[in-house]
């Protein structure tokens, strides 16, 4: 009978976030905006750290991969959740459910250990600044990122295969808005204690080991900051590490709340709220907290914007110079002035004069 139920089960029904029809449209709009900001922010961070020469440091290398994992697991969950707000029946195929679980685990576990690598990077930068370029070499950074990806892939395949090789009952309603381990375990007809134990051990190891490294790193950072003689140096060190420590604490706390507890003590409604927070809200906040408050990233954004403006205005000049209005002329020249702001004042004025004279000739 169990085998029959397994072969007949070819899709799952996702319960979603709410059953109240009047909330479907507002929630769709809210989560669509959150997901859009998350995609733009994280994709923008990946592009910036790839093309800007000033962002080719270990810290921004880790930020690039943090943005990649944020984009990965928010995209694994977000689009399907948004579609479920506008369709009558929230179904997901058997194999797509397995793929969603597998990719979600890969990205979420990778993020855990990338956050750990970032805390170690900050420890080296503050406690051993003279040896920082030697310790955090390009090879070391690549290893610190490659290991989490390989390990998370192994864990993801192990858990996904373990769950989907078991027997499901005829009841196929998943009490969640995406395919996650614990809601799927409740649908198994076969004994799920072994699978639950594997998940509990792996989740406990991942969370505790990575969080321990974060806590030890920041304990040593605090000791080093206290020993600093300069008040300005202490303030700069705290501002550098404060955002990472805050978001890491919220992220780890949410995952511990969800996964490191027995299945019998779970409330799936409470888990939904926590899942919304770390699958959509945190990926939206991370680019803002880690990056947009950083002067180097702000400068990179401004520089890229000005370069794009110059390219656009140059194209307009070549296409039809006489139609280029005086306001666009000034915008072009001021963009040029901003781009070469690092040169001497004389050179700035010289280039702007050349720029304006070209328009006068036109």
mmCIF file of C-alpha atoms in Angstrom:
data_model
loop_
_atom_site.group_PDB
_atom_site.id
_atom_site.type_symbol
_atom_site.label_atom_id
_atom_site.label_comp_id
_atom_site.label_asym_id
_atom_site.label_seq_id
_atom_site.Cartn_x
_atom_site.Cartn_y
_atom_site.Cartn_z
ATOM 1 C CA UNK A 1 0.000 0.000 0.000
ATOM 2 C CA UNK A 2 2.837 2.409 0.894
ATOM 3 C CA UNK A 3 4.506 1.784 -2.450
ATOM 4 C CA UNK A 4 1.209 2.486 -4.208
ATOM 5 C CA UNK A 5 0.853 5.813 -2.385
ATOM 6 C CA UNK A 6 4.418 6.760 -3.294
ATOM 7 C CA UNK A 7 3.950 6.071 -7.006
ATOM 8 C CA UNK A 8 0.634 7.965 -7.137
ATOM 9 C CA UNK A 9 2.107 11.057 -5.450
ATOM 10 C CA UNK A 10 3.321 13.341 -8.243
ATOM 11 C CA UNK A 11 2.735 16.759 -6.698
ATOM 12 C CA UNK A 12 2.377 18.619 -3.414
ATOM 13 C CA UNK A 13 -0.005 21.361 -2.361
ATOM 14 C CA UNK A 14 1.641 24.275 -0.552
ATOM 15 C CA UNK A 15 -0.536 25.822 2.156
ATOM 16 C CA UNK A 16 1.033 29.238 1.604
ATOM 17 C CA UNK A 17 1.237 32.082 4.090
ATOM 18 C CA UNK A 18 -2.445 32.879 4.572
ATOM 19 C CA UNK A 19 -5.854 31.670 3.423
ATOM 20 C CA UNK A 20 -7.548 35.066 3.784
ATOM 21 C CA UNK A 21 -8.453 36.327 0.270
ATOM 22 C CA UNK A 22 -8.366 40.010 1.258
ATOM 23 C CA UNK A 23 -4.676 39.687 2.212
ATOM 24 C CA UNK A 24 -3.491 38.029 -0.989
ATOM 25 C CA UNK A 25 -3.073 41.209 -3.071
ATOM 26 C CA UNK A 26 -1.428 43.368 -0.338
ATOM 27 C CA UNK A 27 0.978 40.565 0.602
ATOM 28 C CA UNK A 28 1.818 39.947 -3.043
ATOM 29 C CA UNK A 29 2.683 43.636 -3.490
ATOM 30 C CA UNK A 30 4.724 43.764 -0.283
ATOM 31 C CA UNK A 31 6.758 40.635 -0.971
ATOM 32 C CA UNK A 32 7.216 41.529 -4.636
ATOM 33 C CA UNK A 33 8.812 44.846 -3.619
ATOM 34 C CA UNK A 34 10.980 43.111 -1.007
ATOM 35 C CA UNK A 35 12.124 40.469 -3.499
ATOM 36 C CA UNK A 36 12.787 43.085 -6.200
ATOM 37 C CA UNK A 37 14.942 45.153 -3.815
ATOM 38 C CA UNK A 38 16.781 41.978 -2.810
ATOM 39 C CA UNK A 39 17.522 41.031 -6.429
ATOM 40 C CA UNK A 40 18.654 44.529 -7.428
ATOM 41 C CA UNK A 41 20.785 44.979 -4.301
ATOM 42 C CA UNK A 42 22.514 41.614 -4.369
ATOM 43 C CA UNK A 43 22.965 41.501 -8.145
ATOM 44 C CA UNK A 44 24.308 45.045 -8.041
ATOM 45 C CA UNK A 45 26.794 44.084 -5.335
ATOM 46 C CA UNK A 46 28.008 41.113 -7.387
ATOM 47 C CA UNK A 47 28.529 43.324 -10.449
ATOM 48 C CA UNK A 48 30.231 46.124 -8.503
ATOM 49 C CA UNK A 49 32.704 43.818 -6.770
ATOM 50 C CA UNK A 50 33.478 42.251 -10.135
ATOM 51 C CA UNK A 51 34.168 45.401 -12.160
ATOM 52 C CA UNK A 52 35.428 48.010 -9.670
ATOM 53 C CA UNK A 53 39.171 47.922 -8.988
ATOM 54 C CA UNK A 54 38.793 49.401 -5.491
ATOM 55 C CA UNK A 55 36.595 46.490 -4.387
ATOM 56 C CA UNK A 56 39.129 43.744 -5.148
ATOM 57 C CA UNK A 57 39.892 42.991 -1.475
ATOM 58 C CA UNK A 58 39.126 39.939 0.698
ATOM 59 C CA UNK A 59 36.240 41.688 2.463
ATOM 60 C CA UNK A 60 34.452 42.453 -0.803
ATOM 61 C CA UNK A 61 35.297 39.011 -2.143
ATOM 62 C CA UNK A 62 33.296 37.518 0.728
ATOM 63 C CA UNK A 63 30.560 40.122 0.290
ATOM 64 C CA UNK A 64 30.221 39.070 -3.346
ATOM 65 C CA UNK A 65 29.640 35.455 -2.341
ATOM 66 C CA UNK A 66 27.325 36.496 0.475
ATOM 67 C CA UNK A 67 25.276 38.409 -2.100
ATOM 68 C CA UNK A 68 25.312 35.333 -4.356
ATOM 69 C CA UNK A 69 23.951 33.062 -1.617
ATOM 70 C CA UNK A 70 21.342 35.655 -0.619
ATOM 71 C CA UNK A 71 20.236 35.923 -4.224
ATOM 72 C CA UNK A 72 20.272 32.133 -4.541
ATOM 73 C CA UNK A 73 18.012 31.112 -1.682
ATOM 74 C CA UNK A 74 15.671 34.108 -1.997
ATOM 75 C CA UNK A 75 15.187 33.251 -5.693
ATOM 76 C CA UNK A 76 14.685 29.579 -4.853
ATOM 77 C CA UNK A 77 11.749 30.510 -2.620
ATOM 78 C CA UNK A 78 10.511 33.968 -3.670
ATOM 79 C CA UNK A 79 9.149 33.564 -7.230
ATOM 80 C CA UNK A 80 7.161 30.425 -6.409
ATOM 81 C CA UNK A 81 5.727 32.088 -3.302
ATOM 82 C CA UNK A 82 4.664 35.128 -5.359
ATOM 83 C CA UNK A 83 2.996 32.914 -7.983
ATOM 84 C CA UNK A 84 1.035 31.162 -5.234
ATOM 85 C CA UNK A 85 -0.590 34.475 -4.274
ATOM 86 C CA UNK A 86 -2.272 34.788 -7.684
ATOM 87 C CA UNK A 87 -3.238 31.172 -8.515
ATOM 88 C CA UNK A 88 -6.170 29.218 -7.135
ATOM 89 C CA UNK A 89 -4.339 26.039 -6.125
ATOM 90 C CA UNK A 90 -0.755 26.246 -4.881
ATOM 91 C CA UNK A 91 0.678 23.061 -6.336
ATOM 92 C CA UNK A 92 4.296 22.108 -6.875
ATOM 93 C CA UNK A 93 5.484 19.011 -8.707
ATOM 94 C CA UNK A 94 7.214 16.192 -6.853
ATOM 95 C CA UNK A 95 10.572 16.714 -8.564
ATOM 96 C CA UNK A 96 10.449 20.519 -8.452
ATOM 97 C CA UNK A 97 9.796 20.262 -4.722
ATOM 98 C CA UNK A 98 12.921 18.115 -4.348
ATOM 99 C CA UNK A 99 14.945 20.600 -6.422
ATOM 100 C CA UNK A 100 13.671 23.532 -4.370
ATOM 101 C CA UNK A 101 14.678 21.825 -1.127
ATOM 102 C CA UNK A 102 18.102 20.870 -2.507
ATOM 103 C CA UNK A 103 18.999 24.346 -3.787
ATOM 104 C CA UNK A 104 17.638 26.033 -0.686
ATOM 105 C CA UNK A 105 19.855 23.880 1.553
ATOM 106 C CA UNK A 106 22.922 24.537 -0.620
ATOM 107 C CA UNK A 107 22.555 28.316 -0.397
ATOM 108 C CA UNK A 108 21.464 28.562 3.233
ATOM 109 C CA UNK A 109 24.290 26.346 4.539
ATOM 110 C CA UNK A 110 26.826 28.146 2.339
ATOM 111 C CA UNK A 111 25.723 31.463 3.811
ATOM 112 C CA UNK A 112 26.322 30.174 7.327
ATOM 113 C CA UNK A 113 29.961 29.454 6.662
ATOM 114 C CA UNK A 114 30.534 32.512 4.478
ATOM 115 C CA UNK A 115 29.381 34.609 7.443
ATOM 116 C CA UNK A 116 31.908 32.653 9.490
ATOM 117 C CA UNK A 117 34.665 33.409 6.981
ATOM 118 C CA UNK A 118 33.711 37.081 7.078
ATOM 119 C CA UNK A 119 34.045 37.172 10.865
ATOM 120 C CA UNK A 120 37.494 35.580 10.593
ATOM 121 C CA UNK A 121 38.421 38.131 7.936
ATOM 122 C CA UNK A 122 37.424 40.984 10.270
ATOM 123 C CA UNK A 123 39.400 39.381 13.105
ATOM 124 C CA UNK A 124 42.562 39.256 10.998
ATOM 125 C CA UNK A 125 42.044 42.810 9.698
ATOM 126 C CA UNK A 126 41.704 44.288 13.204
ATOM 127 C CA UNK A 127 43.958 42.056 15.288
ATOM 128 C CA UNK A 128 46.727 41.434 12.710
ATOM 129 C CA UNK A 129 46.585 44.358 10.266
ATOM 130 C CA UNK A 130 50.239 44.104 9.205
ATOM 131 C CA UNK A 131 49.907 40.411 8.302
ATOM 132 C CA UNK A 132 46.441 40.794 6.788
ATOM 133 C CA UNK A 133 47.556 40.716 3.106
ATOM 134 C CA UNK A 134 49.650 37.605 3.774
ATOM 135 C CA UNK A 135 47.092 35.684 5.861
ATOM 136 C CA UNK A 136 44.073 36.565 3.714
ATOM 137 C CA UNK A 137 45.687 35.855 0.370
ATOM 138 C CA UNK A 138 43.619 35.208 -2.728
ATOM 139 C CA UNK A 139 44.173 31.447 -2.429
ATOM 140 C CA UNK A 140 43.080 31.388 1.216
ATOM 141 C CA UNK A 141 39.927 33.357 0.376
ATOM 142 C CA UNK A 142 39.067 30.973 -2.450
ATOM 143 C CA UNK A 143 39.500 27.974 -0.142
ATOM 144 C CA UNK A 144 37.344 29.591 2.556
ATOM 145 C CA UNK A 145 34.561 29.949 -0.002
ATOM 146 C CA UNK A 146 35.014 26.656 -1.896
ATOM 147 C CA UNK A 147 34.778 24.480 1.228
ATOM 148 C CA UNK A 148 31.299 25.777 2.226
ATOM 149 C CA UNK A 149 29.978 25.253 -1.305
ATOM 150 C CA UNK A 150 31.265 21.680 -1.460
ATOM 151 C CA UNK A 151 30.106 20.812 2.056
ATOM 152 C CA UNK A 152 26.654 22.353 1.565
ATOM 153 C CA UNK A 153 26.213 20.417 -1.686
ATOM 154 C CA UNK A 154 27.021 17.169 0.131
ATOM 155 C CA UNK A 155 24.587 17.901 2.984
ATOM 156 C CA UNK A 156 21.879 19.030 0.572
ATOM 157 C CA UNK A 157 22.087 15.857 -1.497
ATOM 158 C CA UNK A 158 22.169 13.665 1.609
ATOM 159 C CA UNK A 159 19.071 15.221 3.197
ATOM 160 C CA UNK A 160 17.094 15.547 -0.033
ATOM 161 C CA UNK A 161 17.758 11.965 -1.129
ATOM 162 C CA UNK A 162 16.978 10.693 2.366
ATOM 163 C CA UNK A 163 13.595 12.439 2.424
ATOM 164 C CA UNK A 164 12.488 11.740 -1.137
ATOM 165 C CA UNK A 165 13.600 8.116 -1.092
ATOM 166 C CA UNK A 166 11.169 7.504 1.787
ATOM 167 C CA UNK A 167 7.495 6.634 1.445
ATOM 168 C CA UNK A 168 4.958 9.470 1.409
ATOM 169 C CA UNK A 169 1.359 8.928 2.416
ATOM 170 C CA UNK A 170 -1.563 9.898 0.194
ATOM 171 C CA UNK A 171 -1.877 13.225 2.048
ATOM 172 C CA UNK A 172 0.264 15.687 0.089
ATOM 173 C CA UNK A 173 -0.476 19.077 1.692
ATOM 174 C CA UNK A 174 2.726 20.830 2.829
ATOM 175 C CA UNK A 175 2.031 23.215 5.695
ATOM 176 C CA UNK A 176 4.462 25.852 4.425
ATOM 177 C CA UNK A 177 4.979 28.247 1.486
ATOM 178 C CA UNK A 178 7.947 26.258 0.151
ATOM 179 C CA UNK A 179 9.343 22.730 0.405
ATOM 180 C CA UNK A 180 11.313 22.558 3.646
ATOM 181 C CA UNK A 181 12.641 19.595 5.598
ATOM 182 C CA UNK A 182 10.345 19.591 8.629
ATOM 183 C CA UNK A 183 6.981 20.003 6.843
ATOM 184 C CA UNK A 184 7.962 17.215 4.436
ATOM 185 C CA UNK A 185 8.969 14.921 7.293
ATOM 186 C CA UNK A 186 5.447 15.139 8.703
ATOM 187 C CA UNK A 187 4.097 13.647 5.447
ATOM 188 C CA UNK A 188 6.235 10.501 5.536
ATOM 189 C CA UNK A 189 4.500 7.165 6.125
ATOM 190 C CA UNK A 190 7.726 5.320 6.796
ATOM 191 C CA UNK A 191 9.685 5.804 10.011
ATOM 192 C CA UNK A 192 11.203 9.268 9.847
ATOM 193 C CA UNK A 193 13.155 9.169 13.113
ATOM 194 C CA UNK A 194 16.428 8.341 11.373
ATOM 195 C CA UNK A 195 16.016 11.169 8.851
ATOM 196 C CA UNK A 196 14.970 13.587 11.580
ATOM 197 C CA UNK A 197 18.026 12.623 13.631
ATOM 198 C CA UNK A 198 20.345 13.191 10.647
ATOM 199 C CA UNK A 199 18.827 16.621 10.032
ATOM 200 C CA UNK A 200 19.043 17.529 13.724
ATOM 201 C CA UNK A 201 22.705 16.484 13.973
ATOM 202 C CA UNK A 202 23.729 18.262 10.766
ATOM 203 C CA UNK A 203 21.782 21.416 11.632
ATOM 204 C CA UNK A 204 23.233 21.447 15.141
ATOM 205 C CA UNK A 205 26.769 20.956 13.849
ATOM 206 C CA UNK A 206 26.452 23.627 11.164
ATOM 207 C CA UNK A 207 24.902 26.239 13.414
ATOM 208 C CA UNK A 208 26.955 25.642 16.554
ATOM 209 C CA UNK A 209 30.346 25.237 14.864
ATOM 210 C CA UNK A 210 29.937 28.293 12.634
ATOM 211 C CA UNK A 211 28.437 30.402 15.416
ATOM 212 C CA UNK A 212 31.274 29.390 17.742
ATOM 213 C CA UNK A 213 33.844 30.696 15.251
ATOM 214 C CA UNK A 214 31.889 33.953 14.931
ATOM 215 C CA UNK A 215 31.692 34.423 18.702
ATOM 216 C CA UNK A 216 35.364 33.621 19.292
ATOM 217 C CA UNK A 217 36.399 35.969 16.463
ATOM 218 C CA UNK A 218 34.379 38.824 17.882
ATOM 219 C CA UNK A 219 35.538 38.157 21.425
ATOM 220 C CA UNK A 220 39.120 38.572 20.244
ATOM 221 C CA UNK A 221 38.104 41.650 18.228
ATOM 222 C CA UNK A 222 36.526 43.254 21.307
ATOM 223 C CA UNK A 223 39.663 42.587 23.345
ATOM 224 C CA UNK A 224 41.792 44.173 20.601
ATOM 225 C CA UNK A 225 39.494 47.201 20.373
ATOM 226 C CA UNK A 226 39.581 47.772 24.123
ATOM 227 C CA UNK A 227 43.375 47.830 23.993
ATOM 228 C CA UNK A 228 43.424 50.508 21.289
ATOM 229 C CA UNK A 229 44.688 53.892 22.462
ATOM 230 C CA UNK A 230 42.907 55.925 19.796
ATOM 231 C CA UNK A 231 39.217 56.659 20.311
ATOM 232 C CA UNK A 232 38.855 57.219 16.581
ATOM 233 C CA UNK A 233 40.386 53.806 15.880
ATOM 234 C CA UNK A 234 37.999 52.112 18.313
ATOM 235 C CA UNK A 235 35.008 53.833 16.737
ATOM 236 C CA UNK A 236 36.113 52.834 13.232
ATOM 237 C CA UNK A 237 36.643 49.216 14.294
ATOM 238 C CA UNK A 238 33.221 49.035 15.949
ATOM 239 C CA UNK A 239 31.506 50.565 12.914
ATOM 240 C CA UNK A 240 33.246 48.037 10.662
ATOM 241 C CA UNK A 241 32.143 45.006 12.691
ATOM 242 C CA UNK A 242 28.859 46.116 14.246
ATOM 243 C CA UNK A 243 26.642 45.548 11.220
ATOM 244 C CA UNK A 244 28.039 42.089 10.500
ATOM 245 C CA UNK A 245 27.651 41.007 14.131
ATOM 246 C CA UNK A 246 24.059 42.275 14.314
ATOM 247 C CA UNK A 247 22.858 40.576 11.125
ATOM 248 C CA UNK A 248 24.778 37.383 11.883
ATOM 249 C CA UNK A 249 23.135 37.177 15.319
ATOM 250 C CA UNK A 250 19.655 37.638 13.840
ATOM 251 C CA UNK A 251 20.351 35.125 11.076
ATOM 252 C CA UNK A 252 21.772 32.464 13.384
ATOM 253 C CA UNK A 253 19.068 33.042 15.982
ATOM 254 C CA UNK A 254 16.308 32.538 13.429
ATOM 255 C CA UNK A 255 17.801 29.294 12.112
ATOM 256 C CA UNK A 256 18.431 27.907 15.614
ATOM 257 C CA UNK A 257 14.837 28.703 16.537
ATOM 258 C CA UNK A 258 13.574 26.814 13.487
ATOM 259 C CA UNK A 259 15.799 23.757 13.154
ATOM 260 C CA UNK A 260 17.518 22.812 16.414
ATOM 261 C CA UNK A 261 14.448 21.383 18.139
ATOM 262 C CA UNK A 262 12.436 18.126 17.881
ATOM 263 C CA UNK A 263 9.732 17.913 15.246
ATOM 264 C CA UNK A 264 7.009 17.394 17.891
ATOM 265 C CA UNK A 265 7.643 20.821 19.440
ATOM 266 C CA UNK A 266 7.327 22.736 16.164
ATOM 267 C CA UNK A 267 4.574 25.230 15.382
ATOM 268 C CA UNK A 268 4.465 25.559 11.603
ATOM 269 C CA UNK A 269 2.634 28.894 11.748
ATOM 270 C CA UNK A 270 5.437 30.362 13.842
ATOM 271 C CA UNK A 271 7.986 28.815 11.492
ATOM 272 C CA UNK A 272 6.334 30.535 8.530
ATOM 273 C CA UNK A 273 6.897 33.953 10.071
ATOM 274 C CA UNK A 274 10.537 33.114 10.832
ATOM 275 C CA UNK A 275 10.996 31.709 7.323
ATOM 276 C CA UNK A 276 9.665 34.883 5.707
ATOM 277 C CA UNK A 277 12.192 36.850 7.715
ATOM 278 C CA UNK A 278 15.305 34.903 6.741
ATOM 279 C CA UNK A 279 14.305 33.933 3.177
ATOM 280 C CA UNK A 280 13.157 37.388 2.023
ATOM 281 C CA UNK A 281 13.809 40.151 4.552
ATOM 282 C CA UNK A 282 17.441 39.332 5.430
ATOM 283 C CA UNK A 283 18.538 39.009 1.757
ATOM 284 C CA UNK A 284 17.004 42.450 1.190
ATOM 285 C CA UNK A 285 18.743 43.988 4.220
ATOM 286 C CA UNK A 286 22.191 42.478 3.706
ATOM 287 C CA UNK A 287 23.231 44.652 0.731
ATOM 288 C CA UNK A 288 22.129 47.730 2.677
ATOM 289 C CA UNK A 289 23.768 46.804 5.950
ATOM 290 C CA UNK A 290 26.990 45.324 4.601
ATOM 291 C CA UNK A 291 27.515 47.414 1.521
ATOM 292 C CA UNK A 292 25.566 50.608 0.944
ATOM 293 C CA UNK A 293 26.758 52.045 4.254
ATOM 294 C CA UNK A 294 30.331 51.539 3.076
ATOM 295 C CA UNK A 295 32.139 54.523 1.542
ATOM 296 C CA UNK A 296 33.990 52.425 -1.031
ATOM 297 C CA UNK A 297 30.764 50.891 -2.294
ATOM 298 C CA UNK A 298 29.032 54.287 -2.405
ATOM 299 C CA UNK A 299 31.928 55.664 -4.428
ATOM 300 C CA UNK A 300 31.797 52.656 -6.778
ATOM 301 C CA UNK A 301 28.045 53.145 -7.318
ATOM 302 C CA UNK A 302 28.487 56.863 -8.025
ATOM 303 C CA UNK A 303 31.383 56.217 -10.407
ATOM 304 C CA UNK A 304 29.473 53.573 -12.342
ATOM 305 C CA UNK A 305 26.421 55.804 -12.575
ATOM 306 C CA UNK A 306 28.492 58.715 -13.920
ATOM 307 C CA UNK A 307 30.219 56.473 -16.443
ATOM 308 C CA UNK A 308 26.839 55.224 -17.641
ATOM 309 C CA UNK A 309 25.609 58.827 -17.872
ATOM 310 C CA UNK A 310 28.649 59.798 -19.960
ATOM 311 C CA UNK A 311 28.176 56.818 -22.267
ATOM 312 C CA UNK A 312 24.505 57.694 -22.705
ATOM 313 C CA UNK A 313 25.214 61.378 -23.389
ATOM 314 C CA UNK A 314 28.050 60.546 -25.786
ATOM 315 C CA UNK A 315 25.658 58.375 -27.739
ATOM 316 C CA UNK A 316 23.188 61.282 -27.891
ATOM 317 C CA UNK A 317 25.916 63.660 -29.101
ATOM 318 C CA UNK A 318 26.966 61.335 -31.896
ATOM 319 C CA UNK A 319 23.374 60.671 -32.894
ATOM 320 C CA UNK A 320 22.081 64.250 -33.038
ATOM 321 C CA UNK A 321 24.353 66.918 -31.461
ATOM 322 C CA UNK A 322 22.209 70.016 -32.139
ATOM 323 C CA UNK A 323 19.291 68.574 -30.182
ATOM 324 C CA UNK A 324 21.336 68.165 -27.010
ATOM 325 C CA UNK A 325 19.935 70.813 -24.661
ATOM 326 C CA UNK A 326 21.884 73.079 -22.353
ATOM 327 C CA UNK A 327 20.760 71.099 -19.268
ATOM 328 C CA UNK A 328 22.172 67.877 -20.682
ATOM 329 C CA UNK A 329 25.394 69.696 -21.569
ATOM 330 C CA UNK A 330 25.858 70.735 -17.959
ATOM 331 C CA UNK A 331 24.969 67.245 -16.718
ATOM 332 C CA UNK A 332 27.571 65.734 -19.024
ATOM 333 C CA UNK A 333 30.260 68.195 -17.957
ATOM 334 C CA UNK A 334 29.493 67.861 -14.245
ATOM 335 C CA UNK A 335 29.593 64.061 -14.609
ATOM 336 C CA UNK A 336 33.018 64.433 -16.171
ATOM 337 C CA UNK A 337 34.059 66.712 -13.335
ATOM 338 C CA UNK A 338 32.943 64.098 -10.797
ATOM 339 C CA UNK A 339 34.826 61.315 -12.563
ATOM 340 C CA UNK A 340 38.155 63.169 -12.512
ATOM 341 C CA UNK A 341 37.671 64.603 -9.017
ATOM 342 C CA UNK A 342 40.793 62.839 -7.808
ATOM 343 C CA UNK A 343 43.010 64.946 -10.058
ATOM 344 C CA UNK A 344 44.232 68.462 -9.311
ATOM 345 C CA UNK A 345 41.824 71.399 -9.249
ATOM 346 C CA UNK A 346 43.484 72.933 -12.291
ATOM 347 C CA UNK A 347 43.003 69.772 -14.338
ATOM 348 C CA UNK A 348 39.362 69.566 -13.287
ATOM 349 C CA UNK A 349 38.595 73.060 -14.525
ATOM 350 C CA UNK A 350 40.623 72.463 -17.682
ATOM 351 C CA UNK A 351 38.644 69.336 -18.561
ATOM 352 C CA UNK A 352 35.309 71.038 -17.832
ATOM 353 C CA UNK A 353 36.279 74.027 -20.007
ATOM 354 C CA UNK A 354 37.228 71.611 -22.818
ATOM 355 C CA UNK A 355 33.933 69.818 -22.351
ATOM 356 C CA UNK A 356 31.877 73.006 -22.525
ATOM 357 C CA UNK A 357 33.847 74.352 -25.489
ATOM 358 C CA UNK A 358 33.042 71.182 -27.435
ATOM 359 C CA UNK A 359 29.349 71.874 -26.953
ATOM 360 C CA UNK A 360 29.774 75.467 -28.050
ATOM 361 C CA UNK A 361 31.444 74.251 -31.249
ATOM 362 C CA UNK A 362 28.498 71.923 -31.817
#
